[in-house]
Amino acid sequence: MIPLRPRLSQASNTRREAFWAWLFILPVTAGFFLFVLGPMLASLALSFTKWDLLSPAEWAGTRNWHSIFSVSVVHTPQARDEASGELLFQCGRHRNVPASELADWQQRNDERTGEPFDCRPGYPRDREVLPERFGVVSEIALFGQRWLLGARDHVLWIALFNTVYMLLAVPIGMALALAVAIVLNQQLRGRNLLRAVFYLPNVLPIAATSVIWLWIFNPEFGILNHLLGSVGLPAEGRWLSDQGTVKPSLMIMGIWSALGFQMLIYLAALQAVPSQLYEAAVIDGAGLWGRFRFVTWPSLSPTTFFLLVTGMIFGFQSFAQPYIMTRGGPGNASRTVVMEIWKNGFADLEMGYASAQAWLLGVVILLITVANFRLARRWVFYEHEQHV
Amino acid sequence: MSEALRRLAPVTLQADARRQAQVLRALSHVALFTLAFIILIPFFWMLSTSFKPARGIFVMPPQWIPNPFILDHYFTIWEKTQLARGLVNSTFIALSTTVGEIATSTLAGFAFARMRFPAKGPLFGLLLMTMMIPGIVTLIPTFILFGELDWIDTFNPVILPYLLGTPFALFLSRQFFSGLPRELEDAAKVDGASYFQIYRHVFMPQARPLVATLFVLGYLHRWNDFLAPLIYLRSPEIQTVSVMLARLVDFYVQDWSVLMAGAMIALLPILIIFVVLQRFIIESVAFSGLKG
C-alpha cells in the first residue's frame, strides 16, 4: 500500500541523519580519543619504560611498578645489648643506654638543652632494619610495640598518605556547609549578600588565595596568630612551618575555599525538598532533630553523595595549593601525589616512572569512586529512580 | 472571664511562636554575618597589607587601616613584573577556550539529545566516562605529544584540547536540549531546514541560559587552571597571571606588601566579574550542581 519512493527516502533520511549526527559529535569524539583515551593508554605503556625524553625510551619491564610496590613492614622490638641482653634506651642524643643505668641518666641534665634527659626506649637505626635503599614511610607505635613502614619510593607513599589525610577536609567542610545552608534557608534579610560572600573564596584564583593565606599563616607577623592571641587562644602556632600542623593548616584554607560551593549546592537542594514532607513530619510530632534526621538528610543524600565523590576526586589531585604554599614541606609533610608526579615527570624527566605513579593515583581514585558508588546504595535515597 | 481567657489562649501561643521564630531569625543573622565576616578577613588583610609601607607590615599589633596609606606596591607590580601581561594572557586563554568549548559541546550535545544514529548510547557513555578519569593520568603522554609537535611554550597545549569540547559541557548541553519540546524541530523539518540550521537557528536561540552557564563556569575554570599553564607556558610573555603570581612568591620572598598587591591584581578581574554577575553565577553553579 505504501508507495515505494517515500520508503526509500526514509531510509536515506535515516542515513543522512546519522551522517550529520556523527559530523556534529566528531570534534568531541576526536578530543576524547586524542586527549583522553589515547594518552591514557600511552601512559600505561609508558609506565613500563624508562624515558628521559633526551635519549630514546628503554623498555623497563615491570621495574617501575616493582619500585613503587617495594614496601615492607618491619616489627622492630626495643634494642637489647648484645652481651648482657639488657634493654637499651636512648637519652637525648645518646643511644645504647642500658636499662640498669637509666635511673642514673634521668637524674642528669642534657648538655645540649640544659634540661633533664628525655629518655625513650631505644631502637635499632632505621637503615639497619629496613631493606637496602628503603626509606621510612611511617613509624607505628601501638600497645608498646613498634613497627616501621618502609618503602623503596617512600616519598610517594608519604605523599599518598598526606593526600588521603587532607581529604578529611571534604566531609568536615561538607558538614559545615550543610549547617550554613540550613540556617541560610529561611526568609532572611541580606540572604543573597551572605550567599555571595560565602561563595566568593571559591571563584577567586587559587594562586591568589594561596598567596594570601601564606601571609595569614606567617608565624611571626601573620594575622591568624594575632587574632587567636587577641581572643585569648594560644598564638604560638607555626602553621605551615611545622610538620605537625602543616596539613591541618592547608585543610583550613581548603575548607574556607570550598565551603561556599558546597553550601550553594546544598542550598539549591534544600529548596527542592517538598514542604509537604516537613508538614507531614510535624504532624507526626517530629521536632527539629527529627525533621533533619527523617526529612532533610535523606532528601539531601544524593547531593551529599555528589559533593563527596567530586570533592574526593578533586582532592586527590590537589597540586596548586601545596605547590605555592609549602612546596611539599616541611620535610615531606605536605607533599601530595600530584606534586610527586610533577617532580618526577617535569623536574627529573623520569617520564616512565611518573606515568606509573600517575596510573597508581588514577586507579586509587577509581577504586575510591567505585567504593563510594557501592556504599551509596545503602544510604543514598533517590526520590525519582528513573534517571538516565 | 473564663470565656475570655479561652479566646485569648491561642493568641498568646501564636505570639509565643512568632517571638520564638523572631529570636531564631535574629540568632541566625548574628551567626551568619559573623561567619561572613570571618570569611572576608583574608581579603581585608590582603588589602590592608598591600597599602602599607614595607616596614609597616612587621608592626605588632598589626594595623588594619594603613597609615601612611601608599600605592607604591601597585606601581612596583605594574612596572617590575609582567603581571599586566599575565592578565591579558589569562583573559585570552579563558575567552578562546570557553567559546570553542561551547561551540563544539553544544553541537555534540544537540546531536546526542535530538538526533538518532547508530552507537549513540555507547558513545555517550564512553564520553561521560571521561568525567570520571582523573586528568592526571593523561598529563605525561599529552606533554610528550605536545613536545613532539614542538608546542611547548606556546598557547596551543592550554587552548586546543578545550576547543574540542569538554565532557562536562557536553553533558550539560545534552541535558538541556533533551528538555526542549518536540515541536521545535518538527516545524523546521517540514520547512526543509538542514540539521545544522535546526541547531543554529532553532535550538541555539533557546539555549541562552545554557550558553551563559557554560560561559561563566568555563571562564572561571580556565582562569583558575594552574598545572597545565605551569607546565606548558615557560616564557613570561605567555604565562597566565596565576603562574606569574606563584613565581613572584620566589622573587619577593617576605616582601608581603608587594605580594599582596600582586594577589589583589590577580584576583581583581574575577572579583569584578563576580560582583557584577553575582546572582547569575550563583544560579549557574547551583543549576549545574543539581544536574550533576
XYZ file of C-alpha atoms in Angstrom:
680
model
C 0.000 0.000 0.000
C 2.750 2.402 0.903
C 4.361 3.882 -2.147
C 7.972 2.987 -2.785
C 9.556 6.364 -3.020
C 8.847 7.688 0.467
C 10.155 4.448 1.972
C 13.405 4.803 0.091
C 13.727 8.401 1.074
C 13.056 7.450 4.691
C 15.976 5.055 4.607
C 18.184 7.710 3.083
C 16.858 10.186 5.622
C 17.998 7.906 8.427
C 21.383 7.659 6.829
C 21.518 11.387 6.306
C 20.616 11.977 9.963
C 23.319 9.580 11.150
C 25.857 11.258 8.887
C 25.132 14.720 10.238
C 24.976 13.489 13.842
C 28.375 11.872 13.517
C 29.734 15.022 11.992
C 28.365 17.026 14.937
C 29.922 14.773 17.525
C 33.181 14.447 15.614
C 35.133 17.201 17.443
C 34.148 15.981 20.884
C 34.842 12.364 19.993
C 38.155 13.268 18.405
C 39.063 15.164 21.554
C 38.210 12.126 23.606
C 40.451 9.825 21.594
C 43.271 12.362 21.169
C 43.436 13.806 24.643
C 41.879 11.211 26.928
C 41.765 7.625 25.729
C 44.952 7.776 23.653
C 47.088 9.405 26.348
C 45.592 7.119 28.971
C 46.718 4.012 27.137
C 50.020 5.660 26.217
C 50.524 6.432 29.875
C 50.014 2.787 30.774
C 52.535 1.748 28.123
C 54.975 4.428 29.292
C 54.796 3.090 32.818
C 56.768 0.064 31.589
C 59.577 2.176 30.162
C 62.446 4.338 31.288
C 62.461 7.549 29.331
C 64.062 10.925 30.000
C 62.949 12.445 26.646
C 66.599 13.127 25.770
C 67.667 9.600 24.923
C 65.373 7.001 23.323
C 62.853 5.279 25.573
C 64.016 1.977 27.057
C 61.801 -0.935 27.914
C 61.926 -1.322 31.662
C 59.579 -4.235 32.123
C 57.870 -4.058 35.466
C 60.759 -2.242 37.120
C 58.816 0.987 37.740
C 55.916 -0.880 39.217
C 58.248 -3.039 41.234
C 59.862 0.061 42.738
C 56.504 1.561 43.583
C 55.297 -1.554 45.341
C 58.547 -2.320 47.152
C 57.023 -1.810 50.548
C 57.755 -3.561 53.781
C 56.505 -3.551 57.337
C 59.127 -4.457 59.900
C 58.392 -5.200 63.511
C 61.161 -3.547 65.481
C 61.417 -4.637 69.101
C 63.296 -2.474 71.555
C 67.035 -2.855 71.122
C 68.951 -5.086 73.552
C 72.562 -5.122 74.486
C 74.182 -7.958 72.603
C 76.331 -9.131 75.504
C 74.078 -8.695 78.518
C 70.672 -8.862 76.843
C 69.640 -5.721 78.720
C 67.012 -3.450 77.135
C 68.548 -0.320 75.662
C 67.276 3.254 75.884
C 68.026 6.484 74.113
C 68.570 9.609 76.193
C 68.809 12.795 74.160
C 71.461 12.112 71.561
C 72.926 9.163 73.427
C 71.917 5.771 72.125
C 72.518 2.445 73.814
C 71.875 3.428 77.406
C 71.360 0.096 79.237
C 68.298 -0.273 81.463
C 70.457 -0.562 84.572
C 71.870 2.947 84.030
C 68.550 4.516 83.088
C 67.705 5.925 86.537
C 71.158 7.425 86.738
C 70.793 9.131 83.322
C 67.424 10.562 84.147
C 68.998 12.448 87.060
C 71.415 14.241 84.777
C 70.925 17.241 82.548
C 71.227 17.110 78.777
C 74.353 19.063 77.863
C 72.591 20.479 74.816
C 69.342 21.720 76.260
C 70.218 22.078 79.914
C 67.006 20.244 80.764
C 66.902 16.798 82.401
C 67.481 13.987 79.918
C 64.452 12.803 77.993
C 64.851 9.015 77.850
C 62.886 6.815 75.487
C 63.133 3.134 74.531
C 65.973 2.709 72.055
C 65.518 1.087 68.674
C 67.992 -0.049 66.054
C 68.702 2.520 63.343
C 66.091 2.510 60.591
C 68.515 1.570 57.858
C 69.704 -1.440 59.845
C 66.169 -2.796 59.942
C 64.799 -1.856 56.528
C 65.842 -3.476 53.242
C 68.559 -1.720 51.294
C 67.658 1.661 49.727
C 64.340 1.770 51.550
C 63.168 4.898 53.309
C 60.801 5.301 56.229
C 57.201 5.992 55.348
C 55.908 5.929 58.855
C 56.522 4.651 62.320
C 53.649 2.884 64.002
C 53.662 2.501 67.766
C 50.812 0.524 69.265
C 50.437 -1.326 72.590
C 54.102 -0.830 73.415
C 55.125 -2.411 70.133
C 56.742 -0.611 67.239
C 56.544 -1.249 63.541
C 58.433 0.501 60.807
C 56.704 1.043 57.485
C 59.328 1.367 54.777
C 59.307 1.612 51.001
C 61.761 1.997 48.156
C 59.850 5.078 46.991
C 58.953 6.201 50.474
C 58.212 9.763 49.341
C 55.399 8.544 47.089
C 53.749 6.644 49.929
C 54.165 9.584 52.281
C 52.560 11.757 49.591
C 49.676 9.324 49.225
C 49.191 9.297 52.986
C 49.233 13.115 53.075
C 46.747 13.318 50.231
C 44.321 10.923 51.906
C 44.789 12.681 55.249
C 43.915 16.036 53.724
C 40.817 14.536 52.096
C 39.306 14.656 55.579
C 38.702 18.313 54.823
C 35.971 17.231 52.376
C 33.476 15.723 54.878
C 34.372 18.302 57.539
C 33.727 21.140 55.105
C 30.522 19.490 53.905
C 29.154 19.226 57.447
C 29.870 22.903 57.993
C 28.406 23.787 54.595
C 25.227 21.842 55.347
C 24.791 23.640 58.662
C 25.274 27.020 56.983
C 22.884 26.093 54.173
C 20.162 25.054 56.631
C 20.469 28.276 58.613
C 20.547 30.292 55.405
C 17.500 28.513 54.001
C 14.922 30.828 55.585
C 13.482 34.216 54.836
C 16.382 36.369 55.954
C 17.301 39.911 55.163
C 20.632 40.033 53.317
C 20.361 36.415 52.242
C 21.690 36.992 48.710
C 24.543 39.076 50.025
C 25.517 36.359 52.512
C 25.302 33.710 49.826
C 27.631 35.733 47.615
C 30.138 36.354 50.403
C 30.293 32.666 51.313
C 30.791 31.725 47.698
C 33.413 34.374 46.932
C 36.535 32.407 48.034
C 35.576 29.645 45.639
C 35.572 31.766 42.475
C 38.838 33.534 43.070
C 42.007 32.075 41.526
C 43.570 29.516 43.839
C 47.010 31.006 43.166
C 45.910 34.364 44.567
C 44.164 32.944 47.631
C 47.136 30.668 48.328
C 49.479 33.653 48.404
C 47.113 35.483 50.741
C 46.907 32.529 53.130
C 50.664 32.123 53.026
C 50.846 35.528 54.636
C 47.964 34.832 57.026
C 49.755 31.739 58.342
C 53.036 33.588 58.854
C 54.003 32.615 62.431
C 55.544 35.969 63.450
C 53.549 38.622 61.634
C 50.561 36.782 60.195
C 47.087 37.832 61.193
C 45.969 34.357 62.294
C 48.237 34.115 65.327
C 47.444 37.710 66.200
C 43.678 37.105 66.067
C 43.977 33.919 68.095
C 46.039 35.757 70.673
C 43.569 38.613 70.872
C 40.749 36.263 71.867
C 42.961 34.542 74.436
C 43.856 31.425 72.469
C 47.405 30.124 72.136
C 49.120 32.186 69.447
C 52.375 30.300 69.004
C 51.250 28.136 66.060
C 53.971 27.521 63.476
C 51.267 26.562 60.944
C 52.895 25.889 57.586
C 56.404 25.637 59.014
C 55.678 22.706 61.332
C 55.377 19.112 60.194
C 52.577 18.509 62.671
C 50.374 21.446 61.701
C 51.056 21.921 58.001
C 48.351 19.506 56.844
C 45.603 20.884 59.109
C 46.629 24.385 58.012
C 46.204 23.546 54.336
C 42.897 21.904 55.220
C 41.669 25.058 56.941
C 42.335 27.041 53.807
C 40.801 24.261 51.713
C 37.605 24.362 53.752
C 37.489 28.157 53.544
C 37.776 27.913 49.798
C 35.314 25.048 49.162
C 32.704 25.929 51.785
C 30.767 28.334 49.576
C 30.480 25.882 46.717
C 29.242 23.073 48.939
C 26.877 25.444 50.717
C 25.458 26.635 47.404
C 24.766 23.140 46.129
C 23.183 22.166 49.465
C 21.076 25.320 49.459
C 19.757 24.593 45.969
C 18.925 21.048 47.018
C 17.222 22.227 50.220
C 14.941 24.458 48.210
C 13.868 21.437 46.197
C 12.744 19.440 49.254
C 8.931 19.340 49.087
C 7.422 21.239 52.021
C 4.689 18.605 52.396
C 7.352 16.260 53.731
C 8.078 18.694 56.561
C 4.392 19.259 57.226
C 3.837 15.503 57.440
C 6.783 15.181 59.805
C 5.419 17.941 62.048
C 2.043 16.213 62.185
C 3.851 13.030 63.211
C 5.347 15.037 66.061
C 8.876 15.406 64.739
C 10.985 18.097 66.393
C 13.854 19.990 64.808
C 16.188 16.993 65.008
C 13.514 14.580 63.792
C 12.792 16.749 60.782
C 16.501 16.886 59.951
C 17.034 13.176 60.520
C 13.999 11.892 58.639
C 13.311 14.544 56.013
C 16.287 16.804 55.311
C 19.114 14.258 55.488
C 17.514 11.573 53.270
C 16.284 14.188 50.792
C 19.763 15.635 50.521
C 21.558 12.305 50.304
C 22.077 12.463 46.514
C 23.591 15.920 46.971
C 25.806 14.718 49.795
C 26.922 11.870 47.591
C 27.653 14.180 44.652
C 29.687 16.551 46.811
C 31.577 13.728 48.467
C 32.540 11.993 45.225
C 33.504 15.153 43.331
C 35.268 16.567 46.377
C 37.357 13.437 46.743
C 38.243 13.198 43.050
C 39.255 16.839 43.177
C 41.114 16.478 46.472
C 43.161 13.529 45.264
C 44.567 15.789 42.546
C 45.498 18.650 44.829
C 48.520 20.484 43.486
C 48.378 24.278 43.194
C 47.758 24.972 46.871
C 50.641 22.909 48.357
C 52.869 23.830 45.404
C 52.518 27.548 46.044
C 52.324 27.482 49.819
C 54.778 24.831 51.001
C 56.470 23.134 48.032
C 55.578 19.942 49.885
C 57.469 20.816 53.041
C 58.494 20.986 55.779
C 60.226 17.698 55.035
C 57.633 15.846 53.037
C 54.788 16.652 55.384
C 52.540 18.334 52.807
C 53.748 16.691 49.609
C 50.831 15.401 47.552
C 50.860 12.658 44.937
C 50.421 15.087 42.046
C 53.386 17.104 43.305
C 55.430 13.890 43.283
C 54.299 13.102 39.732
C 55.089 16.642 38.675
C 58.556 16.453 40.237
C 59.415 13.079 38.711
C 57.994 13.945 35.327
C 58.863 17.565 34.766
C 61.756 18.277 37.083
C 63.611 14.936 36.960
C 62.368 13.915 33.492
C 61.515 10.372 34.631
C 58.579 10.063 32.241
C 58.152 6.313 32.631
C 58.235 6.344 36.378
C 55.960 9.383 36.635
C 53.460 7.633 34.344
C 53.407 4.644 36.652
C 52.776 6.956 39.602
C 50.015 8.728 37.705
C 48.380 5.407 36.941
C 48.629 4.380 40.558
C 46.817 7.569 41.533
C 44.243 7.060 38.780
C 43.497 3.541 39.978
C 43.264 4.673 43.597
C 40.777 7.396 42.622
C 38.789 4.945 40.534
C 38.648 2.376 43.354
C 37.527 5.009 45.855
C 34.870 6.260 43.439
C 33.584 2.739 42.797
C 33.558 2.062 46.538
C 31.623 5.284 47.012
C 29.034 4.199 44.472
C 28.767 0.784 46.146
C 28.311 2.274 49.588
C 25.855 4.798 48.169
C 23.262 2.070 47.702
C 22.994 1.808 51.465
C 22.462 5.449 52.273
C 21.592 7.468 49.188
C 17.891 7.791 48.618
C 16.630 8.814 45.179
C 13.103 10.098 45.012
C 12.844 9.551 41.267
C 14.568 6.362 40.249
C 14.032 6.804 36.508
C 17.375 8.500 35.950
C 19.147 8.180 32.611
C -13.966 35.605 82.376
C -13.037 32.004 81.591
C -14.557 32.518 78.189
C -12.282 35.483 77.559
C -9.251 33.519 78.707
C -10.064 30.659 76.402
C -10.314 33.016 73.480
C -7.058 34.636 74.461
C -5.006 31.467 74.805
C -4.375 30.656 71.140
C -3.406 34.256 70.544
C -0.672 34.198 73.192
C 0.502 30.815 71.891
C 0.753 32.276 68.432
C 2.579 35.282 69.755
C 4.985 32.967 71.569
C 5.659 31.026 68.405
C 6.161 34.237 66.485
C 8.549 35.565 69.079
C 10.425 32.253 69.025
C 10.756 32.499 65.252
C 11.972 36.071 65.597
C 14.615 35.086 68.136
C 15.718 32.203 65.934
C 15.971 34.524 62.968
C 17.960 37.072 64.921
C 20.349 34.362 66.102
C 20.710 33.129 62.532
C 21.520 36.643 61.410
C 24.202 37.078 64.035
C 25.761 33.688 63.276
C 25.725 34.152 59.512
C 27.079 37.686 59.495
C 29.829 36.676 61.913
C 30.785 33.809 59.614
C 30.675 36.091 56.569
C 32.978 38.500 58.370
C 35.421 35.711 59.247
C 35.396 34.514 55.652
C 36.245 38.008 54.445
C 39.128 38.584 56.884
C 41.733 37.248 54.413
C 40.646 39.879 51.884
C 40.753 42.726 54.398
C 44.188 41.502 55.426
C 45.365 41.377 51.814
C 44.062 44.870 51.070
C 45.465 46.337 54.240
C 48.910 44.815 53.676
C 49.050 45.893 50.058
C 48.741 49.572 51.003
C 51.302 49.509 53.819
C 54.923 50.634 53.578
C 57.284 47.657 53.727
C 58.214 48.289 57.344
C 54.611 48.690 58.423
C 53.808 45.037 57.897
C 56.116 43.959 60.716
C 54.484 46.230 63.285
C 52.773 44.386 66.111
C 49.865 44.560 66.807
C 49.016 44.836 63.098
C 47.209 47.930 61.871
C 44.125 47.301 59.801
C 43.993 50.800 58.381
C 47.383 51.500 56.797
C 48.981 54.705 57.960
C 50.567 56.039 55.797
C 48.427 54.700 53.005
C 50.607 54.147 49.929
C 50.106 52.859 46.396
C 53.804 52.168 45.760
C 53.473 48.383 45.717
C 50.923 48.501 42.943
C 53.337 50.603 40.885
C 56.131 48.131 41.688
C 53.992 45.260 40.448
C 52.979 47.182 37.373
C 56.492 48.311 36.443
C 58.763 45.500 37.597
C 56.670 42.458 36.811
C 54.686 41.357 33.792
C 51.525 40.716 35.747
C 49.570 43.017 33.435
C 50.706 40.881 30.525
C 49.585 37.849 32.561
C 46.092 39.322 32.879
C 45.899 39.693 29.114
C 47.128 36.141 28.581
C 44.697 34.679 31.113
C 41.831 36.557 29.528
C 42.818 35.419 26.066
C 43.106 31.769 27.121
C 39.895 31.781 29.152
C 37.889 33.500 26.403
C 39.083 31.440 23.464
C 38.820 28.081 25.228
C 35.365 28.857 26.574
C 33.963 29.987 23.252
C 35.411 26.956 21.472
C 34.229 24.602 24.161
C 30.688 25.944 23.941
C 30.556 25.666 20.148
C 31.696 22.046 19.949
C 29.995 20.802 23.099
C 26.573 22.234 22.325
C 26.764 20.865 18.782
C 27.534 17.381 20.081
C 25.021 17.773 22.913
C 22.374 18.644 20.342
C 23.195 15.522 18.311
C 23.053 13.287 21.374
C 19.787 14.804 22.567
C 17.788 15.264 19.349
C 19.182 13.016 16.631
C 19.147 9.287 16.029
C 22.274 7.499 14.946
C 23.941 4.131 15.464
C 26.165 3.633 18.529
C 24.690 6.689 20.211
C 24.256 5.184 23.688
C 27.668 3.515 23.986
C 29.420 6.579 22.572
C 27.772 8.880 25.064
C 28.638 6.515 27.887
C 32.238 6.481 26.740
C 32.414 10.260 26.627
C 30.827 10.554 30.057
C 33.405 8.180 31.474
C 35.950 10.871 30.737
C 34.494 12.882 33.581
C 35.439 10.071 35.936
C 39.005 9.765 34.663
C 41.349 11.932 36.671
C 43.170 14.331 34.352
C 46.478 13.492 35.971
C 46.616 10.096 34.244
C 46.842 11.743 30.824
C 49.245 14.505 31.830
C 52.556 12.955 30.842
C 51.677 11.462 27.448
C 49.947 14.696 26.423
C 53.068 16.574 27.442
C 55.172 14.260 25.282
C 52.698 14.615 22.411
C 52.806 18.408 22.571
C 56.572 18.200 22.870
C 56.752 16.168 19.652
C 54.606 18.800 17.960
C 57.004 21.447 19.249
C 54.179 23.172 21.093
C 55.848 23.563 24.478
C 55.980 27.236 25.371
C 53.124 28.122 23.031
C 49.445 28.709 23.782
C 48.399 25.598 21.850
C 48.559 22.994 24.661
C 46.388 25.023 27.016
C 43.862 26.067 24.343
C 43.494 23.368 21.714
C 42.234 20.489 23.897
C 39.363 22.655 25.141
C 38.379 23.649 21.605
C 37.298 20.044 21.070
C 34.802 20.319 23.896
C 34.664 19.065 27.462
C 32.570 16.185 28.824
C 31.048 18.492 31.431
C 29.759 20.947 28.829
C 28.613 18.075 26.637
C 26.652 16.505 29.465
C 25.005 19.775 30.456
C 24.122 20.549 26.818
C 22.554 17.171 26.249
C 20.520 17.529 29.447
C 19.348 20.960 28.377
C 18.443 20.051 24.779
C 16.628 16.900 25.896
C 14.302 19.055 27.939
C 13.081 21.184 24.995
C 9.714 20.332 23.345
C 9.483 18.088 20.286
C 7.550 20.642 18.185
C 10.637 22.812 17.866
C 12.406 20.778 15.233
C 9.250 19.307 13.679
C 8.214 22.616 12.210
C 11.725 23.317 10.981
C 11.971 19.883 9.371
C 8.757 20.440 7.476
C 10.277 23.654 6.176
C 13.209 21.620 4.910
C 15.828 23.010 7.271
C 19.121 21.160 7.481
C 20.244 19.663 10.790
C 22.818 22.360 11.241
C 20.206 25.039 10.588
C 17.933 23.434 13.177
C 20.766 23.512 15.677
C 21.858 27.014 14.782
C 18.554 28.801 14.236
C 16.038 26.811 16.269
C 17.835 25.328 19.253
C 20.678 27.725 19.971
C 18.372 30.762 20.337
C 16.531 28.772 23.022
C 19.776 27.850 24.737
C 20.719 31.253 26.137
C 20.658 30.065 29.778
C 22.768 27.038 28.859
C 25.315 29.092 26.952
C 25.536 31.661 29.715
C 26.060 28.955 32.342
C 28.717 27.209 30.284
C 30.409 30.502 29.625
C 30.613 31.559 33.238
C 31.704 28.160 34.562
C 34.192 27.587 31.738
C 35.689 31.041 32.084
C 36.163 30.736 35.846
C 37.551 27.240 35.486
C 40.112 28.213 32.855
C 41.168 31.308 34.783
C 41.826 29.068 37.783
C 43.759 26.422 35.875
C 47.236 26.060 37.280
C 49.034 22.808 36.498
C 48.810 22.872 32.684
C 49.851 26.543 32.314
C 52.698 25.916 34.766
C 53.988 23.041 32.670
C 53.481 24.437 29.190
C 53.832 28.208 29.382
C 57.500 28.831 30.097
C 58.279 32.370 28.899
C 56.817 35.271 30.852
C 55.311 36.732 27.669
C 52.735 33.958 27.500
C 52.291 32.983 31.154
C 48.955 33.241 32.902
C 48.541 35.595 35.801
C 48.233 32.687 38.261
C 51.535 31.131 37.252
C 53.224 34.527 37.315
C 51.941 35.222 40.796
C 53.245 31.848 42.001
C 56.659 32.790 40.558
C 56.568 36.141 42.333
C 56.483 34.316 45.667
C 60.057 33.210 44.965
C 61.218 36.640 43.801
C 59.629 38.738 46.512
C 60.345 36.470 49.472
C 58.931 38.051 52.612
C 58.038 41.206 50.674
C 54.429 40.735 51.661
C 53.130 44.157 50.628
C 54.240 43.587 47.044
C 52.885 40.037 47.051
C 49.522 41.161 48.406
C 49.333 43.867 45.740
C 50.086 41.112 43.209
C 47.388 38.849 44.626
C 44.966 41.760 44.507
C 45.714 42.403 40.832
C 45.443 38.697 40.038
C 42.022 38.344 41.598
C 40.572 41.736 40.705
C 39.180 40.852 37.245
C 37.387 37.804 38.633
C 36.203 39.802 41.643
C 34.693 42.435 39.356
C 33.021 39.823 37.194
C 31.688 38.132 40.301
C 30.305 41.301 41.832
C 28.570 42.270 38.582
C 27.237 38.822 37.678
C 26.949 37.506 41.235
C 23.336 36.375 41.094
C 23.728 34.773 37.743
C 26.975 32.970 38.595
C 25.492 31.563 41.770
C 22.449 30.298 39.930
C 24.641 28.722 37.255
C 26.667 26.849 39.813
C 23.591 25.649 41.656
C 21.979 24.656 38.362
C 24.947 22.635 37.154
C 25.325 21.032 40.569
C 21.726 19.866 40.617
C 22.090 18.371 37.158
C 25.339 16.646 38.009
